[in-house]
Coordinates of N, CA, C and O in Angstrom, one line a residue:
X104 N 182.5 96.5 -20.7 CA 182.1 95.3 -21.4 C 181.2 95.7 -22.6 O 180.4 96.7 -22.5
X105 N 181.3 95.0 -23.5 CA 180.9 95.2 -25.0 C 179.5 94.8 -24.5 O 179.3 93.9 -23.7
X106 N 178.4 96.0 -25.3 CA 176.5 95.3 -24.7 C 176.5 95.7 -26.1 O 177.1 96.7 -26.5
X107 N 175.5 94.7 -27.2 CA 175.0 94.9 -28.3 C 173.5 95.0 -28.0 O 172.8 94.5 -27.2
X108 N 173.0 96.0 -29.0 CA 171.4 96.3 -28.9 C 171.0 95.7 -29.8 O 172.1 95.7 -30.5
X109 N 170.1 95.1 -30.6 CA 169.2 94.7 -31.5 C 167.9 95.6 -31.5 O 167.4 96.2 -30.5
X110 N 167.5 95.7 -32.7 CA 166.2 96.2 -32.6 C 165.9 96.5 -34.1 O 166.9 96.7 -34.8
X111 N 164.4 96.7 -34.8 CA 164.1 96.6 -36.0 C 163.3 95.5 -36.1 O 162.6 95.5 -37.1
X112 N 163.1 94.7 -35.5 CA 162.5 93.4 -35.7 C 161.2 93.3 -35.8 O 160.7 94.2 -35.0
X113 N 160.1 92.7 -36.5 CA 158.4 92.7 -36.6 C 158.1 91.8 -37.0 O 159.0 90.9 -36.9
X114 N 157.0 91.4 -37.5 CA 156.1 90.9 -38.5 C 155.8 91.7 -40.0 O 155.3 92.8 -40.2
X115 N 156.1 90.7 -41.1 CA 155.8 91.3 -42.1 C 154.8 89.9 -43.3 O 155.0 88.7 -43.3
X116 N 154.5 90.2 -43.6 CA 154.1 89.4 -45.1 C 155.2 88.4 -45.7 O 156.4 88.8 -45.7
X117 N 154.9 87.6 -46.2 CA 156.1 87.2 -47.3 C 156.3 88.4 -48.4 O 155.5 89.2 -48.9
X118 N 157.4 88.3 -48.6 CA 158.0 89.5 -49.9 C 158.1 90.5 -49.2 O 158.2 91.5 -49.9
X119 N 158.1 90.7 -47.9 CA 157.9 92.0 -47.7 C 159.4 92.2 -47.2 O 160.2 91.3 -47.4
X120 N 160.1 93.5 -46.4 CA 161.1 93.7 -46.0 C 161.4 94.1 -44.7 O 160.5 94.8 -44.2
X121 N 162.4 93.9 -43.9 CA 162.6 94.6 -42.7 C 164.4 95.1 -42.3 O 165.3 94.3 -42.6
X122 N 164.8 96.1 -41.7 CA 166.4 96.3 -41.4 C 166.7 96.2 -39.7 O 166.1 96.8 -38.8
X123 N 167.8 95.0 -39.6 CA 167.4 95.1 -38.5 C 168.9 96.3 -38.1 O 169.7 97.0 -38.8
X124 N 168.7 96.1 -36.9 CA 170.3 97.4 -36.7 C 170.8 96.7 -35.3 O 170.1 96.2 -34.4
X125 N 172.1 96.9 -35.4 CA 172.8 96.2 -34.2 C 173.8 97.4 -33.5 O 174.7 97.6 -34.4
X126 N 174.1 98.1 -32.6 CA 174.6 98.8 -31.5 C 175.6 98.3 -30.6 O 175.8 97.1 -30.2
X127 N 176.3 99.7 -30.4 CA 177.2 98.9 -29.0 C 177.4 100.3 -28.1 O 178.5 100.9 -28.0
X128 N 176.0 100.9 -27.5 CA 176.6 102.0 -27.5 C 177.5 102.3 -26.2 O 177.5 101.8 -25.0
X129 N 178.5 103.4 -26.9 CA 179.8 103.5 -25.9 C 180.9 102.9 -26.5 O 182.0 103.2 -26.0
X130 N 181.1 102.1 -27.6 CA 181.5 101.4 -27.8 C 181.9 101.8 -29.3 O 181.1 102.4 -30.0
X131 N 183.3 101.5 -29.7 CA 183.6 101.5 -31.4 C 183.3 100.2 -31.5 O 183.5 99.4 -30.7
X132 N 182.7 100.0 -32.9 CA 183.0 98.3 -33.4 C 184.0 98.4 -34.4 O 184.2 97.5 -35.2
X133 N 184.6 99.3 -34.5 CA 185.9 99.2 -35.7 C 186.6 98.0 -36.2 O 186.8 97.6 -37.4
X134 N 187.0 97.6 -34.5 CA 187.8 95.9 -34.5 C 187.3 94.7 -34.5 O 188.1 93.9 -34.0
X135 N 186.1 94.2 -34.8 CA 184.9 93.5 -34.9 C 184.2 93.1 -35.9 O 183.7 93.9 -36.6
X136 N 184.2 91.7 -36.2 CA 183.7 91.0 -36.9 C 182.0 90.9 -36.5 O 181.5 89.9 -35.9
X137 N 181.5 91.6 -36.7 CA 179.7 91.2 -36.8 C 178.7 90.2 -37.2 O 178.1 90.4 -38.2
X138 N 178.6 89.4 -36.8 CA 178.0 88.1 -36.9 C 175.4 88.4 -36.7 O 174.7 88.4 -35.6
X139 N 175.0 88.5 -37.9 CA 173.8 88.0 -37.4 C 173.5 86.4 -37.5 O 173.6 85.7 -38.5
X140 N 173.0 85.9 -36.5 CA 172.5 84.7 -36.4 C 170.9 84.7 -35.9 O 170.2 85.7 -35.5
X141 N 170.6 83.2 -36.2 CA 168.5 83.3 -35.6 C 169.0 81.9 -35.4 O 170.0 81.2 -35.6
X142 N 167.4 81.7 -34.6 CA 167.1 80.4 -34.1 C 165.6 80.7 -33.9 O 165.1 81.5 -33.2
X143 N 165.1 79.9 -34.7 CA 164.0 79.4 -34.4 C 163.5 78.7 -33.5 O 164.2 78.1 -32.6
X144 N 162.1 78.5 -33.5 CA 161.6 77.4 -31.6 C 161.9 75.5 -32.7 O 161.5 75.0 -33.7
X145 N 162.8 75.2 -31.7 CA 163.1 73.6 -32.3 C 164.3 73.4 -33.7 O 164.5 72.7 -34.7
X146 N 164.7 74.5 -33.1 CA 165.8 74.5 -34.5 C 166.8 74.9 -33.9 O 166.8 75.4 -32.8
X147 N 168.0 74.4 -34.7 CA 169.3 75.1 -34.0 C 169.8 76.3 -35.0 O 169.6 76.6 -36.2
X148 N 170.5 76.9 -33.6 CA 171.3 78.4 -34.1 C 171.8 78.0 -35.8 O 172.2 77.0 -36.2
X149 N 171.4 79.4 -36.4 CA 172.5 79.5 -37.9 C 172.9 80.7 -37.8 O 172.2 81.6 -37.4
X150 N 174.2 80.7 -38.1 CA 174.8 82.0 -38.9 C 173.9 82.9 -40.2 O 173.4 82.1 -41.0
X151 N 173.6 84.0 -40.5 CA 173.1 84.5 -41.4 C 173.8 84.9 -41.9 O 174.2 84.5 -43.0
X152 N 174.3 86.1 -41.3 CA 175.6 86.9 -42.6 C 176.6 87.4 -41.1 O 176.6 87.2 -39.9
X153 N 177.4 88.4 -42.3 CA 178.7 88.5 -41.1 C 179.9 89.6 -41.7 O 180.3 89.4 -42.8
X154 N 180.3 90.6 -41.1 CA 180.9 91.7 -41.9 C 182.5 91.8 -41.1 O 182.8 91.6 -39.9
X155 N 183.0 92.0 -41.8 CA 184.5 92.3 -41.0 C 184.9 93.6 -41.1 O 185.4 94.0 -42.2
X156 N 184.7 94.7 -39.7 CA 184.9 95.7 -39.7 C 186.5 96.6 -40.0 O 186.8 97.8 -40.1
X157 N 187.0 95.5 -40.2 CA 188.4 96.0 -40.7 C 188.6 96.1 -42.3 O 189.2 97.0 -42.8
X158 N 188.1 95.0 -42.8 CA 188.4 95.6 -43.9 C 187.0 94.9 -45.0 O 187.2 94.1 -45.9
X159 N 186.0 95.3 -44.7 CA 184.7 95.1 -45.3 C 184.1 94.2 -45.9 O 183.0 94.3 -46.4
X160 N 185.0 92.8 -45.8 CA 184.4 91.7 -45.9 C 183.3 91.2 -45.8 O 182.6 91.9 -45.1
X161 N 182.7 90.0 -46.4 CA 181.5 89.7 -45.6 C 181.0 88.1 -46.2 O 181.6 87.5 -47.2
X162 N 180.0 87.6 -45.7 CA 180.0 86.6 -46.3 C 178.2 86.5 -45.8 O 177.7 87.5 -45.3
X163 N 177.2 85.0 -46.2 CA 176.4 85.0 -46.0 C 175.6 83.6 -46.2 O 175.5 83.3 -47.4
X164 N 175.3 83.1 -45.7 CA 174.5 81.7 -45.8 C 173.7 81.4 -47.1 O 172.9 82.3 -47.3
X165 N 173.7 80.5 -47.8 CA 173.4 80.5 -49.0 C 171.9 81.2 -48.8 O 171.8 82.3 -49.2
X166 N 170.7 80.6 -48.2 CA 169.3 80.8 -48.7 C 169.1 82.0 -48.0 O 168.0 82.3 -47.6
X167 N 170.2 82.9 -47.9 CA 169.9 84.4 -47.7 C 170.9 85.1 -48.6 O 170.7 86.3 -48.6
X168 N 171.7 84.7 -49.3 CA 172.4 85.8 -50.9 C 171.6 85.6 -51.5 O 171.1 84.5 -51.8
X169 N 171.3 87.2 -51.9 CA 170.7 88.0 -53.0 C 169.7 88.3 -52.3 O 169.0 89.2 -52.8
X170 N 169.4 88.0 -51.3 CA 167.9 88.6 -50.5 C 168.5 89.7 -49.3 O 168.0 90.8 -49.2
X171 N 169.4 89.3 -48.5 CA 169.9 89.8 -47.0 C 171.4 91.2 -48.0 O 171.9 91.2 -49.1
X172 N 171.5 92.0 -46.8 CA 172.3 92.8 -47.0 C 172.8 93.1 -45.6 O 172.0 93.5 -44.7
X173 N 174.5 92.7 -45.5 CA 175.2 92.9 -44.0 C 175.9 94.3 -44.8 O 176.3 94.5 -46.0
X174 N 175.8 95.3 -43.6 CA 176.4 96.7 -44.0 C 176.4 97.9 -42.8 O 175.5 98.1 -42.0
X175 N 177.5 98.5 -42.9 CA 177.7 99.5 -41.5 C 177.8 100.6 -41.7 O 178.7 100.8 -42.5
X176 N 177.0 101.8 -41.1 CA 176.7 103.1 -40.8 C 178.0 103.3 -40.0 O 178.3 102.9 -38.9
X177 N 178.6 104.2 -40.9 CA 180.0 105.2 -40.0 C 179.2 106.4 -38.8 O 179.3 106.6 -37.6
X178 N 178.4 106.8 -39.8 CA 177.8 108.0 -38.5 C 177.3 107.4 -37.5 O 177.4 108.2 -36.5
X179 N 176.7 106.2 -37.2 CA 176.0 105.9 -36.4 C 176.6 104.4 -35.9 O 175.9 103.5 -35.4
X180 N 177.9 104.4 -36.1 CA 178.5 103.2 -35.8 C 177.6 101.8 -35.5 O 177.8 100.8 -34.7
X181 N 176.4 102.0 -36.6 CA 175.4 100.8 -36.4 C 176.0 99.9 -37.5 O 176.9 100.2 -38.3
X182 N 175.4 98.5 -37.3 CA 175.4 97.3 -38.1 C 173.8 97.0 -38.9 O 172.9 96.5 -38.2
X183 N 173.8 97.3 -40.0 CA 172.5 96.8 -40.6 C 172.2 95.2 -41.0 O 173.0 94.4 -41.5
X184 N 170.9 95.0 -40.6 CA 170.8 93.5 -41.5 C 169.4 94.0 -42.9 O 168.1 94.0 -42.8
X185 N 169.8 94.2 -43.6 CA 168.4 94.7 -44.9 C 168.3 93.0 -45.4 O 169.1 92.4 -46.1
X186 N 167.0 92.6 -44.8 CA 166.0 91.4 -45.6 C 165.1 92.0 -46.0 O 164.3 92.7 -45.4
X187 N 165.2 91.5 -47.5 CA 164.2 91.7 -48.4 C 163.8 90.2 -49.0 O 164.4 89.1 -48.9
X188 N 162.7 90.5 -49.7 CA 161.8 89.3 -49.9 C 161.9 88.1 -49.0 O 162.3 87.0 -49.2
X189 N 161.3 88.8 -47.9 CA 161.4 87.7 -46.5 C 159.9 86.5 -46.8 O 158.7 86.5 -47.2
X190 N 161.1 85.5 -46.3 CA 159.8 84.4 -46.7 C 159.4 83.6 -45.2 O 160.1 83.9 -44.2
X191 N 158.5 82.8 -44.9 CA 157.9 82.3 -43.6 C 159.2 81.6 -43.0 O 159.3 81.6 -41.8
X192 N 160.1 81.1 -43.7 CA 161.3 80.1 -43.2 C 162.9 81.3 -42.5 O 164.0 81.1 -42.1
X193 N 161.8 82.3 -42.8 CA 163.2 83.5 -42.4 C 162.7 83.6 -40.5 O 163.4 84.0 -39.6
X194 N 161.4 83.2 -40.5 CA 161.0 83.5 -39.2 C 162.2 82.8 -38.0 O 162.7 81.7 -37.9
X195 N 162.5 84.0 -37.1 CA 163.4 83.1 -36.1 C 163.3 84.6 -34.9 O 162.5 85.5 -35.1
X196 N 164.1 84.5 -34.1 CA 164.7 85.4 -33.4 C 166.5 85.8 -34.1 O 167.3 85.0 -34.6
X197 N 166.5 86.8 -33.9 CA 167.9 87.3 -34.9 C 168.6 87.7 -33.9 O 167.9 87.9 -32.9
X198 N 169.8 87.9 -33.8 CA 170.7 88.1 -32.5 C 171.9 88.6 -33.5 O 172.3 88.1 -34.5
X199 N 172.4 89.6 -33.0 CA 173.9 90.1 -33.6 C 174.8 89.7 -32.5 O 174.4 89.6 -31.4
X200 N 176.1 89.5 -32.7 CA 177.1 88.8 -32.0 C 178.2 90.0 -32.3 O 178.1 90.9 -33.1
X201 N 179.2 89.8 -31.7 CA 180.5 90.3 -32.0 C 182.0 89.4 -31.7 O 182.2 89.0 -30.5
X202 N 182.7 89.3 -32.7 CA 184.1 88.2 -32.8 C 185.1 89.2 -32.9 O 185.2 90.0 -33.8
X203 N 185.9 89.0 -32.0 CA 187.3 89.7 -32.3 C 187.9 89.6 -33.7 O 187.9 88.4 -34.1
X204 N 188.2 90.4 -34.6 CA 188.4 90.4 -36.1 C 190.0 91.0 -36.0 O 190.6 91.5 -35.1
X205 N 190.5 90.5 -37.4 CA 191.7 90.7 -37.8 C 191.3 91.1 -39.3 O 190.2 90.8 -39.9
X206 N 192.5 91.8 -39.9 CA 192.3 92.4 -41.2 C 192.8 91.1 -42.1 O 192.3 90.8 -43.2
X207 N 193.8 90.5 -41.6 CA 193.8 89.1 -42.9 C 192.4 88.4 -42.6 O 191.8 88.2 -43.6
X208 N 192.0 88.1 -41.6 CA 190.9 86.7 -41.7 C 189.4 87.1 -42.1 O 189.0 88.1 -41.4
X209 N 188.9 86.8 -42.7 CA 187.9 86.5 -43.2 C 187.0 86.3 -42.4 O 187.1 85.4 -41.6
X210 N 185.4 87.3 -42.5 CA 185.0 86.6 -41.6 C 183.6 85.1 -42.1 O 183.4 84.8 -43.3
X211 N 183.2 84.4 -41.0 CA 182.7 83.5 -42.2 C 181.0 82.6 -41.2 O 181.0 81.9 -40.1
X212 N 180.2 82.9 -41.7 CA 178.8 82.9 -41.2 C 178.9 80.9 -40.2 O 178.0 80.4 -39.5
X213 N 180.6 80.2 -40.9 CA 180.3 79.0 -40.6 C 180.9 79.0 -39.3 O 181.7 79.9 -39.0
X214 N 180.4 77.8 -38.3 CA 181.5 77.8 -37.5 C 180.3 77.7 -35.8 O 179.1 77.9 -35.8
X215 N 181.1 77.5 -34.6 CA 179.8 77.7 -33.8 C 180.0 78.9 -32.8 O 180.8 79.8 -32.9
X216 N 179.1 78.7 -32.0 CA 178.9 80.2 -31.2 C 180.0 80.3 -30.1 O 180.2 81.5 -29.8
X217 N 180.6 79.8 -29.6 CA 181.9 80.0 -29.2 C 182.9 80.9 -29.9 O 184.0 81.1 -29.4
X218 N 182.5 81.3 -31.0 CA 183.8 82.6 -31.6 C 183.1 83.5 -31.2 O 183.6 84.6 -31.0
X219 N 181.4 83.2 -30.8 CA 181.4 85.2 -30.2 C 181.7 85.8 -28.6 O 181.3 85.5 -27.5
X220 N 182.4 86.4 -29.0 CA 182.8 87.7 -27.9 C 181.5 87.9 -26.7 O 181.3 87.5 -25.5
X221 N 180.6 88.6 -27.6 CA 179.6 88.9 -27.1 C 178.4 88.9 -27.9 O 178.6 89.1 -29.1
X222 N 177.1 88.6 -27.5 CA 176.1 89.0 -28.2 C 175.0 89.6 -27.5 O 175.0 89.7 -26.3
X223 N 173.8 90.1 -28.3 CA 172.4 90.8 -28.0 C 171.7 90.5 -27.4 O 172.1 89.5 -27.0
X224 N 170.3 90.9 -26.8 CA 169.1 89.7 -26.6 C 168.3 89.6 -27.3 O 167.2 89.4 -26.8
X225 N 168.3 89.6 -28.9 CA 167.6 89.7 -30.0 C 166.4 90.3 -30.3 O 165.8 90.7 -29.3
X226 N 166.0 90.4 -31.5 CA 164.5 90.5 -32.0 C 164.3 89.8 -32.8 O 165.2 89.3 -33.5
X227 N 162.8 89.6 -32.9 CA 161.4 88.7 -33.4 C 161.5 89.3 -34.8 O 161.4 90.5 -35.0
X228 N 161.7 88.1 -35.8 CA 161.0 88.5 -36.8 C 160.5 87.6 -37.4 O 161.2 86.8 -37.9
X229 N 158.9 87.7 -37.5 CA 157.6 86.6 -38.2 C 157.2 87.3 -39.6 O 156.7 88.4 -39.9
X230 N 157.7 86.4 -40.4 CA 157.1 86.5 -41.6 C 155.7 85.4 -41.7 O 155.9 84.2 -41.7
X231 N 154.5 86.0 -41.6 CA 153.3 85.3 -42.2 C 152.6 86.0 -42.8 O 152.8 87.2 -43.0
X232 N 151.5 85.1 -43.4 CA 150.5 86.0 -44.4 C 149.1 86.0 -43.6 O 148.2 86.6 -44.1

């Protein structure tokens, strides 16, 4: 069974930056669509971004393009999330998920948590000043 690791997660300042990294170890993610999502306390689940390991796709929730970067390490069959200029509204718990992927479909940050396969037990990340 597919176990995803999370980890990278802190506290930083506004503007500041953090990478999170997502794992499966034992595991290829070759055929996997990677999904990061958060949830905050009193909010519901969002999709963040999301990469399609088949053929490099990716997509991302509007108030995180141009700030977030979804991207995967061959050597280290990891999943990156690079937030930069993190702001107090980025604060949540982050969880990486994994969706069975296909090379036509697209993968797409919309949609609910029932497409994931499997997911993490997240990390914290508090942006305050």
């Amino acid at each position: 069974q597919l176990q995803l690791v999370e980890s990278g997660g802190g506290s930083v300042r506004p503007g500041g930056s953090l990478r999170l990294s997502c794992t499966a170890p034992g595991f290829s993610l070759d055929y996997w669509n990677i999904h990061w999502f958060r949830q905050a306390p009193g909010k519901e689940r969002e999709g963040v971004a999301c990469i399609n390991l088949r053929n490099g796709g990716t997509d991302y929730r509007d108030s995180v393009k141009g700030r977030f970067t979804i991207s995967r390490e061959d050597a280290s069959d990891a999943v990156y999330l690079q937030m930069n200029s993190l702001k107090p509204e980025d604060t949540a718990a982050y969880y990486c998920a994994a969706e069975w992927g296909s090379y036509s479909d697209p993968c797409t940050v919309a949609g609910g948590e029932e497409r994931y396969d499997y997911y993490g037990q997240g990390t914290q990340v508090t942006v305050a000043s």
